[in-house]
Coordinates of C-alpha atoms in Angstrom, one line a residue:
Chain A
X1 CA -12.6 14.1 -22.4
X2 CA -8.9 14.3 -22.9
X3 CA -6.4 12.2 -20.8
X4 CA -4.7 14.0 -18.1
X5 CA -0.7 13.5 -18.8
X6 CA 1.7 12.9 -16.3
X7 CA 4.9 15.0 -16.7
X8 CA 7.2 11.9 -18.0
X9 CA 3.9 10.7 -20.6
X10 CA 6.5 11.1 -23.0
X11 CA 9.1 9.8 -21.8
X12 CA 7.9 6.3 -20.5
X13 CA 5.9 6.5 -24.4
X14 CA 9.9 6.6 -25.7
X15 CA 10.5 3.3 -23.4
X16 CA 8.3 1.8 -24.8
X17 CA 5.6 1.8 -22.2
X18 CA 2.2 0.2 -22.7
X19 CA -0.4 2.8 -21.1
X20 CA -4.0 2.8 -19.8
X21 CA -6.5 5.4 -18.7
X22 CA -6.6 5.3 -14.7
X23 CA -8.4 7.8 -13.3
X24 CA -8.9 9.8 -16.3
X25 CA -4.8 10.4 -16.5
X26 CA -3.1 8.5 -19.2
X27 CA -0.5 6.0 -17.1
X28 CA 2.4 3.4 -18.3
X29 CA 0.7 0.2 -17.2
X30 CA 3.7 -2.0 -18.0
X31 CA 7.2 -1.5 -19.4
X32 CA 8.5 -4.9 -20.0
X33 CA 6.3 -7.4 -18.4
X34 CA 4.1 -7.2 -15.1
X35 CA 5.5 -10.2 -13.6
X36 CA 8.9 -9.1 -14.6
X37 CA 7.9 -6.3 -13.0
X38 CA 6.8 -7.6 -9.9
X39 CA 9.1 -9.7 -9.4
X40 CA 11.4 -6.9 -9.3
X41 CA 9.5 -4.7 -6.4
X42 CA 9.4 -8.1 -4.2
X43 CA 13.4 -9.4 -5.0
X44 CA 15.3 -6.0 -5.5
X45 CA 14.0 -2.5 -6.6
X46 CA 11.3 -0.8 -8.7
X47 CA 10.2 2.8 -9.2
X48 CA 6.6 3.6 -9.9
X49 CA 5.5 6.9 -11.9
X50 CA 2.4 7.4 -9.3
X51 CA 2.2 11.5 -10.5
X52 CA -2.1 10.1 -11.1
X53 CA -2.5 10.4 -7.7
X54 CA -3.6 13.7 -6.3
X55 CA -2.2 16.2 -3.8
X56 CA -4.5 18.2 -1.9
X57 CA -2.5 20.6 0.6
X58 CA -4.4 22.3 3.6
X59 CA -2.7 25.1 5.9
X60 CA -3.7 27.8 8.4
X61 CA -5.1 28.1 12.2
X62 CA -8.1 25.6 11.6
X63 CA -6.1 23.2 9.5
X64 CA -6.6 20.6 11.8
X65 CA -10.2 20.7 12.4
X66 CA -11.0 20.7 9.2
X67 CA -9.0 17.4 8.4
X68 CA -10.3 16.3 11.6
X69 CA -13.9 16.5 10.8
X70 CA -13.0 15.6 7.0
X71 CA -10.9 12.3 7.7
X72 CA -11.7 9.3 9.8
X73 CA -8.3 8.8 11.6
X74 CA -7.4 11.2 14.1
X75 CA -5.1 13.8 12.7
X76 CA -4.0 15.1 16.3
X77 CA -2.0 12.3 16.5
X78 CA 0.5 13.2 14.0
X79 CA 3.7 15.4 15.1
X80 CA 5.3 17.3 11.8
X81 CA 6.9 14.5 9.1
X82 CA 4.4 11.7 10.4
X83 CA 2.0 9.7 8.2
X84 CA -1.4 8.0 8.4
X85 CA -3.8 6.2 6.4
X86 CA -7.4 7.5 6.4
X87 CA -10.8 6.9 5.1
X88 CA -13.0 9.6 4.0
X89 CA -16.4 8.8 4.6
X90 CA -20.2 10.2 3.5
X91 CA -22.6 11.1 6.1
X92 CA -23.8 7.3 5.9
X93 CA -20.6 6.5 6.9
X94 CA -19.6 5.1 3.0
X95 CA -16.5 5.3 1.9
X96 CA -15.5 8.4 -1.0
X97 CA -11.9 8.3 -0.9
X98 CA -8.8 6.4 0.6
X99 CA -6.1 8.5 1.6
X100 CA -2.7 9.0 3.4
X101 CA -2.4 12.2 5.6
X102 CA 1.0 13.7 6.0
X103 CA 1.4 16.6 8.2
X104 CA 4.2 18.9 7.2
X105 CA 6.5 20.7 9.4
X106 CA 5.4 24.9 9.0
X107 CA 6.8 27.0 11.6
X108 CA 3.4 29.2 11.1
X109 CA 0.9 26.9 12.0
X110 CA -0.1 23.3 11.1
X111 CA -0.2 22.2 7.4
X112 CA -1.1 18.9 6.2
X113 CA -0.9 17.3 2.5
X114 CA -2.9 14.6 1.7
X115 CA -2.9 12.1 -1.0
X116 CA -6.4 11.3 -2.7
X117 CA -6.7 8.7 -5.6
X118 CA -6.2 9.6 -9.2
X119 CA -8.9 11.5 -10.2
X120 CA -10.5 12.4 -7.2
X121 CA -8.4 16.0 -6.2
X122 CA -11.5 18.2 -8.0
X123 CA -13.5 16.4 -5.8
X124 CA -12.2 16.7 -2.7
X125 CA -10.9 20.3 -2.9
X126 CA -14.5 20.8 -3.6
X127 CA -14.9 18.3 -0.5
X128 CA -12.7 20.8 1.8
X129 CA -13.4 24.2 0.8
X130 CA -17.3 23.6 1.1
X131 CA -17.2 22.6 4.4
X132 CA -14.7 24.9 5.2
X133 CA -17.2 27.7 4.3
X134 CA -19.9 25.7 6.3
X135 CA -17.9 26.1 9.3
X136 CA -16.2 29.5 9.0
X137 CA -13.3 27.6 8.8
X138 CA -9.6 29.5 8.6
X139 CA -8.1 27.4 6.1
X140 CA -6.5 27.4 2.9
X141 CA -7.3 24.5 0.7
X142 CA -5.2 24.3 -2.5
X143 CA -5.4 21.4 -5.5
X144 CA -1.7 20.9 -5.9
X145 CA -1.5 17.6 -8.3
X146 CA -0.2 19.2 -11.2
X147 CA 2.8 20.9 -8.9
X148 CA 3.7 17.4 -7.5
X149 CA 5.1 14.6 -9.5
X150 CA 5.0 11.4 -7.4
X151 CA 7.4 8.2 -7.3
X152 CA 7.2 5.0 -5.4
X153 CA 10.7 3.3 -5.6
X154 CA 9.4 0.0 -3.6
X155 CA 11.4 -3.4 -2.4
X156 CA 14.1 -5.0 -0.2
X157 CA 16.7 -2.9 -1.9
X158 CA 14.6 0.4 -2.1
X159 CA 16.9 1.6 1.2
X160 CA 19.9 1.5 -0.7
X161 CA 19.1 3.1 -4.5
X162 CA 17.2 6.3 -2.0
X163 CA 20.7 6.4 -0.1
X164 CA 22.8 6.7 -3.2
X165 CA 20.3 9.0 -4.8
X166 CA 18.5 11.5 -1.1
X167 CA 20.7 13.3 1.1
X168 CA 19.5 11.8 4.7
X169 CA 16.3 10.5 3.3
X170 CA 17.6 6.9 3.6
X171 CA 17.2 6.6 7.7
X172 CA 13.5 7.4 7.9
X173 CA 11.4 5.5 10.0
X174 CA 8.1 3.9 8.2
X175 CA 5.5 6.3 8.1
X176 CA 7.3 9.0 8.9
X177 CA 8.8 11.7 6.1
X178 CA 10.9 14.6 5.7
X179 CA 11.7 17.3 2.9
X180 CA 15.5 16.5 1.5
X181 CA 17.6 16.9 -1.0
X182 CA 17.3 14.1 -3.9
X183 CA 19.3 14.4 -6.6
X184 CA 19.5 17.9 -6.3
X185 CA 16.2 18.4 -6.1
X186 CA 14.0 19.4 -3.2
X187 CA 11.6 16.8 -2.5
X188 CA 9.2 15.7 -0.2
X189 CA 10.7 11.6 0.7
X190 CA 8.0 9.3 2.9
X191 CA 8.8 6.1 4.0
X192 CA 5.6 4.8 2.9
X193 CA 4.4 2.7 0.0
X194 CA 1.4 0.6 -1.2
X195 CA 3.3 -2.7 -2.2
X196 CA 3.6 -4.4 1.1
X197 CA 7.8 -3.8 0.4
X198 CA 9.7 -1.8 2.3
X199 CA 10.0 1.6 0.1
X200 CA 9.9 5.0 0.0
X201 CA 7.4 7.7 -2.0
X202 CA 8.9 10.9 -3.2
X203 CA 7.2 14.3 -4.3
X204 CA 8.9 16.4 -6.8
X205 CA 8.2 19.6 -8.4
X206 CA 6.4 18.9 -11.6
X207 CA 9.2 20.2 -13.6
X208 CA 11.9 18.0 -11.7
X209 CA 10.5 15.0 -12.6
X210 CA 12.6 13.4 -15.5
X211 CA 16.0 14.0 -13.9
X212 CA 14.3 12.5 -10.5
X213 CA 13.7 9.5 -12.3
X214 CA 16.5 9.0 -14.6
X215 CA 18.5 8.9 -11.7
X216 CA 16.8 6.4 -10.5
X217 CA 16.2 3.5 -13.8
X218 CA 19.6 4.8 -14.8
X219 CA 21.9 5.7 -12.2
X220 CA 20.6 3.8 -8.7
X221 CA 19.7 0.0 -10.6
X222 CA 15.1 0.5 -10.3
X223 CA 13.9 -1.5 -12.5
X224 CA 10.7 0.6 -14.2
X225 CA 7.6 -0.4 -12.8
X226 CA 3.8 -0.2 -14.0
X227 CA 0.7 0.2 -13.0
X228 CA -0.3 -3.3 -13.8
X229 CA 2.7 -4.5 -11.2
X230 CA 1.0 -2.0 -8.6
X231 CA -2.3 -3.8 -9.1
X232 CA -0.7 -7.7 -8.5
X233 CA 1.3 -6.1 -5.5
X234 CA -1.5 -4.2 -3.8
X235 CA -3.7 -7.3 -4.1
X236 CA -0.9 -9.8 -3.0
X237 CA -1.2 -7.9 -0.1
X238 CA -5.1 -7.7 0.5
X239 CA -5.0 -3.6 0.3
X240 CA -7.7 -1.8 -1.4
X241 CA -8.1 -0.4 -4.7
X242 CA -10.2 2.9 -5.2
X243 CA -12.8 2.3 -7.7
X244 CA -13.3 -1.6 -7.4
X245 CA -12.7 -2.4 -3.9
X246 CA -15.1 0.7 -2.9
X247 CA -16.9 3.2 -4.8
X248 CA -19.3 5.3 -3.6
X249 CA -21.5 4.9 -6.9
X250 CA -20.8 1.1 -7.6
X251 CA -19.7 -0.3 -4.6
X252 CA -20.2 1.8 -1.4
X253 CA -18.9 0.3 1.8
X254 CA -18.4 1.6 4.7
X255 CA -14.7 0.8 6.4
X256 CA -15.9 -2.0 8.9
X257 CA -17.1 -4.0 5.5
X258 CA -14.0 -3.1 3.5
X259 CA -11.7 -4.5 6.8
X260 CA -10.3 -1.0 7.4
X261 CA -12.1 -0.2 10.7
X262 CA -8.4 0.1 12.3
X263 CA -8.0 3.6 10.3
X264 CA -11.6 5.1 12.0
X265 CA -11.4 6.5 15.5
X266 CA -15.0 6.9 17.0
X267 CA -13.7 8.9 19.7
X268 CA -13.0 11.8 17.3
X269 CA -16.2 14.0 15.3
X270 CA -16.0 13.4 11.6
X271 CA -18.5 13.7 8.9
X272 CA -20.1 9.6 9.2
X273 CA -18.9 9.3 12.8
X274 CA -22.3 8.4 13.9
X275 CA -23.6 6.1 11.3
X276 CA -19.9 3.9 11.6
X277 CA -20.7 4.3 15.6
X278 CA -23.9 2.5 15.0
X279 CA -22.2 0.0 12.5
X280 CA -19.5 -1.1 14.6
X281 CA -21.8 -1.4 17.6
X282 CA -24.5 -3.9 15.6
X283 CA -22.3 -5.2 13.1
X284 CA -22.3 -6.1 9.5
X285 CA -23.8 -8.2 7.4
X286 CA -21.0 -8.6 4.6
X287 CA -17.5 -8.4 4.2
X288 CA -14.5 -8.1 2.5
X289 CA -12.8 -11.3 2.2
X290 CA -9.6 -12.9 0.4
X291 CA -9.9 -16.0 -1.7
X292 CA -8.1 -18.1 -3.5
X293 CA -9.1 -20.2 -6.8
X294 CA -8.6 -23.9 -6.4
X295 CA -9.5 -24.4 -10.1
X296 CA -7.6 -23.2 -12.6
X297 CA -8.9 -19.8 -13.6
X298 CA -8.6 -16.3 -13.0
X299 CA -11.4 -14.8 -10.8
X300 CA -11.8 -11.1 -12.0
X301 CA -13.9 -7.9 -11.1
X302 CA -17.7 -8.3 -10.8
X303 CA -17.5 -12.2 -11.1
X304 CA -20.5 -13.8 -8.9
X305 CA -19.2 -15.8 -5.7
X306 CA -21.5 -18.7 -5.2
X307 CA -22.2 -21.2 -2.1
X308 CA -21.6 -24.8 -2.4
X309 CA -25.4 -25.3 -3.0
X310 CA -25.1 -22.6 -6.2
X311 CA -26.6 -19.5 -4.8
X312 CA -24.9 -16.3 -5.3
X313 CA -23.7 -14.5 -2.2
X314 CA -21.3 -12.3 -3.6
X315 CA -19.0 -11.0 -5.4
X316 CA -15.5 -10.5 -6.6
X317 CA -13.9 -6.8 -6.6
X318 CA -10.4 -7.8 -7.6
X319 CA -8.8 -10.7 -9.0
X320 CA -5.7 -11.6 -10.6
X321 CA -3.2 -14.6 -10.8
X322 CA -0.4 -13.7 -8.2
X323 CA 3.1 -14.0 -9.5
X324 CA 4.6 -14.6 -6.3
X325 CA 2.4 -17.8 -5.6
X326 CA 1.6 -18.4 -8.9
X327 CA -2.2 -18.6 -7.9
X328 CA -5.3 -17.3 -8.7
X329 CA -6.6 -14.9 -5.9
X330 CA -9.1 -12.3 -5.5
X331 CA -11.3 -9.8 -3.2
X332 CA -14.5 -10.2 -2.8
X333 CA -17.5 -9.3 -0.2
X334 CA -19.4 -12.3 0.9
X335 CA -21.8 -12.7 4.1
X336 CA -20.2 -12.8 7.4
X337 CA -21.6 -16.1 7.9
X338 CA -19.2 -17.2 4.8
X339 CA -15.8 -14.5 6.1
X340 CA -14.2 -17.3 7.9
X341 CA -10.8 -18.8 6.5
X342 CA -11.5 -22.0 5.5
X343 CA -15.0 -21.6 3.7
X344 CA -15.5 -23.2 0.6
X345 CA -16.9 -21.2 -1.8
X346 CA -17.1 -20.9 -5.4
X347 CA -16.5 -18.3 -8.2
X348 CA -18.2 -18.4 -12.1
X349 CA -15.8 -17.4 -14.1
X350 CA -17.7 -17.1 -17.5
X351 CA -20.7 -19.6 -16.2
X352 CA -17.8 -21.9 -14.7
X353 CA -18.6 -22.4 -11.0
X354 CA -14.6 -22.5 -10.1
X355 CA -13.6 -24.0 -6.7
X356 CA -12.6 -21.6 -3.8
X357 CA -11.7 -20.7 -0.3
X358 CA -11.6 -18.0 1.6
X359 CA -8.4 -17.4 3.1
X360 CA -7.1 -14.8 5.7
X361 CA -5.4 -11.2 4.1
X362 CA -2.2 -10.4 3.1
X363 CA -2.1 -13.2 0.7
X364 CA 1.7 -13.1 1.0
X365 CA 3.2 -14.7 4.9
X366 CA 5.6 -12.4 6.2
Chain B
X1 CA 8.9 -5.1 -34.8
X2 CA 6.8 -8.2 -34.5
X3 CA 7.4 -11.3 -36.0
X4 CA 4.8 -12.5 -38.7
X5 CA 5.8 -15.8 -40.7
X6 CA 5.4 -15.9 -44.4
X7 CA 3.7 -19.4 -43.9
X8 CA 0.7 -18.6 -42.2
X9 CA -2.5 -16.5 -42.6
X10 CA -4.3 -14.2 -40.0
X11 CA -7.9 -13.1 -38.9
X12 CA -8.6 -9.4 -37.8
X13 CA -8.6 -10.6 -34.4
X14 CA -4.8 -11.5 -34.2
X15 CA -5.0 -15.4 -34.5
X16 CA -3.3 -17.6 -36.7
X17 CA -3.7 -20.3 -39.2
X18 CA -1.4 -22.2 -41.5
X19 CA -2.5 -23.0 -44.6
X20 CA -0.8 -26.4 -46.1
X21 CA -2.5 -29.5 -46.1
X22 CA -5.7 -30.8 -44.4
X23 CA -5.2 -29.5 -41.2
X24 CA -4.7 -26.3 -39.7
X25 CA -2.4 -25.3 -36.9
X26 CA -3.8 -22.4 -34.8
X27 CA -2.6 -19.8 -32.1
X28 CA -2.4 -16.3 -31.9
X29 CA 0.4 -14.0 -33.2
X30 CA 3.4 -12.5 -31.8
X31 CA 1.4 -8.7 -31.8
X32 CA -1.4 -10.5 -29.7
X33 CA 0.8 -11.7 -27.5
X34 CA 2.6 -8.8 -26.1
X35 CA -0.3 -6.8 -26.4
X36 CA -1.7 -9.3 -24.1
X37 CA 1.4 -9.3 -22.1
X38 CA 2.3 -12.4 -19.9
X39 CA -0.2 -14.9 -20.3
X40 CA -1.7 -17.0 -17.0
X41 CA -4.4 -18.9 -18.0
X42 CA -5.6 -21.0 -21.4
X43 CA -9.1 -22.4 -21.9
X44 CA -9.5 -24.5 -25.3
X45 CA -12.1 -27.0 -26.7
X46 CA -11.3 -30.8 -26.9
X47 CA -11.1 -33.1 -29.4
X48 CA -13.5 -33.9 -31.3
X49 CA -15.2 -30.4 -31.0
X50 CA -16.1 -28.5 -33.6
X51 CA -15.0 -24.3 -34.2
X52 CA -16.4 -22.2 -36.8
X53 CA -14.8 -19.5 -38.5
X54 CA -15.2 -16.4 -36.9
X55 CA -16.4 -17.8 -33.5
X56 CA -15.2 -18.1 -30.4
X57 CA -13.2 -21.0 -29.4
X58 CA -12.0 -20.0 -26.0
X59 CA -10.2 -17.6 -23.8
X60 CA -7.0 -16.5 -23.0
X61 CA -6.4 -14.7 -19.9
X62 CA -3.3 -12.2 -19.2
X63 CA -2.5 -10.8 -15.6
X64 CA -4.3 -7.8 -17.1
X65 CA -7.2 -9.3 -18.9
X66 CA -9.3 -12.1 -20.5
X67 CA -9.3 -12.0 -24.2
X68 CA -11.7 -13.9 -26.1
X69 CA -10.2 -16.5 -29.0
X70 CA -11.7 -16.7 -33.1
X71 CA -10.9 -19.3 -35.3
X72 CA -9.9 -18.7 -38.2
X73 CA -10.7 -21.7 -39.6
X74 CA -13.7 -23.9 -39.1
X75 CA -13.1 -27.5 -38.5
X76 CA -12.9 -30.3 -36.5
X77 CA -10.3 -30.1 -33.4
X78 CA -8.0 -33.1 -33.4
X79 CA -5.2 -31.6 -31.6
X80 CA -4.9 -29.6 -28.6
X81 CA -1.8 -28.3 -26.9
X82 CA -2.2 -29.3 -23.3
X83 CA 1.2 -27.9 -22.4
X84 CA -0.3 -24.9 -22.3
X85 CA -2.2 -25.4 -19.3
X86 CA 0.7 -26.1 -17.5
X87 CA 2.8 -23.5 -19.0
X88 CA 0.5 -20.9 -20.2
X89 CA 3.5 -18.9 -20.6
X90 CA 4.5 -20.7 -24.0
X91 CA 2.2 -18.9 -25.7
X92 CA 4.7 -15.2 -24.8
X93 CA 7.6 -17.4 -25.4
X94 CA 6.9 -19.0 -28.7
X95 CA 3.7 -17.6 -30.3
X96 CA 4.3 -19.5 -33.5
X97 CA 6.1 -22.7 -32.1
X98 CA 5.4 -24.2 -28.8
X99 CA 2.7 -21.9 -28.4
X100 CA 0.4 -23.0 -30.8
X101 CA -3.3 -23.9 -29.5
X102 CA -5.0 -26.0 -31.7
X103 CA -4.6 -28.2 -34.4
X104 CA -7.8 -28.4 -36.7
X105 CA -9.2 -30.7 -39.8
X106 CA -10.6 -28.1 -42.1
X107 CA -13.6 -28.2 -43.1
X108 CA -13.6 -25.8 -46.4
X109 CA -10.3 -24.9 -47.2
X110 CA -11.5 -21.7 -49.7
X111 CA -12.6 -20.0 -46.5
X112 CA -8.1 -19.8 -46.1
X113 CA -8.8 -17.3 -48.7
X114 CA -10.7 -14.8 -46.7
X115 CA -7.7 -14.6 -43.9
X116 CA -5.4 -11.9 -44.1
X117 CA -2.1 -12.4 -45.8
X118 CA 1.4 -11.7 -44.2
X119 CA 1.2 -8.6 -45.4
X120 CA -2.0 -7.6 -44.8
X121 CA -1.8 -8.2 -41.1
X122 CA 1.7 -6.3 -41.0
X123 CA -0.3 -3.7 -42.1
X124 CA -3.1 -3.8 -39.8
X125 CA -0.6 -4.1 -36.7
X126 CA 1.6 -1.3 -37.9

């Protein structure tokens, strides 16, 4: 199947940009080098193409039952411009999609966007409109990812190159977002971000999308930023990847086991409410941990984690060396009885049983 | 463009050899390299082991990914570049210089003849 093309494919191709399927879109996975990269996002200012990810936008008089009963977080919660992250979850309660929920301000009624990963907007329209017909729903459910081009423009001096470039975008509290003017352009600015910087993510039209970020590598001093420096940031800071960290096929987990139970609220009715009830109340038996590598080595993706006495009881879901420690860490799920910081445990890296510990998430102090 | 030297031989798989004298320096080309991009992590034989053409020797691992290495040459490994392990990044920096892998006594120098030339790899990488 052909590669879905962001709107700048071309563009980042004529910087030289090294790309990689991700989510069946083709995306610039590095421009210069990830840890230059990185190293960029966590000491001044990058700018991520993130026009993968999907939009999904859902308006009219039941809006907000239906993202209600589709999301795990409660959604009454947010006034018009706020944020909030969300799992959407199976009747078992496993985790289908990670997600940020934006309400957006609509004089008519309540509208919400929300931000599937790459890949996953067929999906999840299919997701929404199904139940909405279940329920007799009001609702209009539209698949807007090829309107919306999406930046991140992440790190310490993110504030100041969205000040130069957004008309009163800069002064946004986190989480919270507005529509403004950037660049001339009519965009929709959050104060959110999946780096662990401070930063800012801006939807554009489709169309918009080259000026948008010209203005930023060339006029406002981001430095361009891949995929691959997403994936050593996101980690860094413990935060979950779609597709490795949970996947309903290959890895499904449920939010208590991924360590997101703080984005479920069991005092609202979603679709998994009762099964994550009964999970909370008894527990679980495994869980998402961080560790580090105290061999040298890089523990990766489906990599066996091992007790002291050599019997597997786990396994790795990310892994990479971090080029702001300049260590080898990962994700993995391991028993409870082996979750506490502090456990020795060990990874086989190609039938190399590699010292480790688990350690306590974000990897990064504050 | 990337750099390939005149005074060394290649293998499909991106690694080098030089070809004068008894022994053989090996590492892995400028192409490899950035197509690797920046390199974290070196795992090579010791001395005194043995690598056959064509087989793996040992790994190198990017942020992005592990890459299996080939030698090009078969032989006896009397040389390793242990800098590497404390500054895997040597091999980005100076592909052909300091970030050469192993040094190896050859053990049939006519299989030199089956690696590609210069201009063959240019080739292959354009």
């Amino acid at each position: 199947m052909a590669l879905r093309k962001p709107p700048l494919r071309e563009a980042h191709a004529a910087r030289d940009a090294k790309f990689t399927e991700f989510g069946g879109w083709d995306m610039p996975v590095e421009f210069d080098s990830i840890r230059t990269e990185h190293a960029a996002v966590r000491e001044s200012v990058g700018i991520f193409d993130v026009s993968h990810m999907s939009e999904v936008e859902v308006s009219g008089p039941d809006a907000t039952t239906l993202m209600q009963r589709l999301t795990t977080n409660d959604v009454t919660r947010l006034d018009p411009g706020d944020s909030q992250y969300a799992m959407i979850t199976d009747e078992e309660g496993t985790i289908l999609d990670d997600t940020v929920v934006y309400r957006l301000p609509d004089e008519e009624g309540e509208r919400y966007l929300f931000i599937p990963n790459a890949g996953h907007d067929a999906e999840m329209h299919d997701r929404w409109t199904a139940h909405r017909e279940e329920r007799w729903l009001d609702a209009q459910v539209n698949n807007v990812t090829e309107e919306w081009a999406m930046f991140a423009v992440q790190g310490p001096d993110a504030r100041d190159a969205v000040a130069a470039a957004a008309d009163g975008a800069a002064d946004l509290p986190k989480f919270e977002a507005r529509y403004a003017d950037v660049g001339g352009v009519r965009s929709w600015v959050a104060r959110t971000g999946y780096t662990g910087e401070d930063g800012f993510e801006i939807l554009c039209p489709w169309d918009e999308a080259e000026a948008m970020w010209n203005a930023f590598v060339d006029d406002h001093g981001c430095t361009p930023c891949g995929l691959g420096a997403r994936d050593t940031l996101r980690i860094e800071m413990g935060f979950l990847l779609s597709g490795q960290d949970f996947d309903p096929e290959t890895e499904p987990r449920n939010p208590y086991e991924a360590g997101v139970g703080f984005a479920v609220k069991l005092d609202t009715e979603f679709v998994g409410r009762d099964a994550l009830e009964a999970a909370y109340e008894e527990g679980v038996d495994e869980k998402l941990v961080g560790l580090k590598l105290l061999d040298r080595g890089v523990a990766r993706h489906g990599y066996d984690v091992v007790d002291e006495d050599g019997h597997v009881v786990g396994h790795v879901t990310s892994g990479t060396m971090s080029p702001t420690l300049n260590e080898p860490i990962a994700l993995g799920y391991v028993p409870v009885e082996y979750a506490d910081p502090g456990t020795r445990l060990r990874v086989a890296v190609r039938e190399q049983e590699k010292r480790a510990k688990v350690v306590s998430t974000p990897f990064l102090e504050d | 463009m990337f750099e390939v030297p005149e005074d060394r031989k290649y293998l499909e798989s991106h690694e080098y050899a030089t070809t004068d004298g008894e022994t053989a320096t090996i590492g892995i080309s400028d192409f490899a390299q950035d197509e690797l991009g920046d390199v974290v992590f070196v795992e090579l034989p010791a001395e005194g082991d043995d690598v056959t053409r064509g087989e793996e020797f040992g790994v190198v691992e990017s942020i992005k990914a592990v890459s299996d290495l080939y030698a090009p040459v078969s032989g006896t490994v009397v040389g390793v570049n242990e800098e590497l392990f404390d500054r895997p990044e040597l091999v980005n920096e100076d592909p052909y210089g300091e970030g050469w892998m192993l040094e190896v006594e050859v053990s049939d120098a006519d299989e030199f003849d089956e690696l590609l030339s210069p201009e063959e790899y240019r080739d292959q990488t354009e």
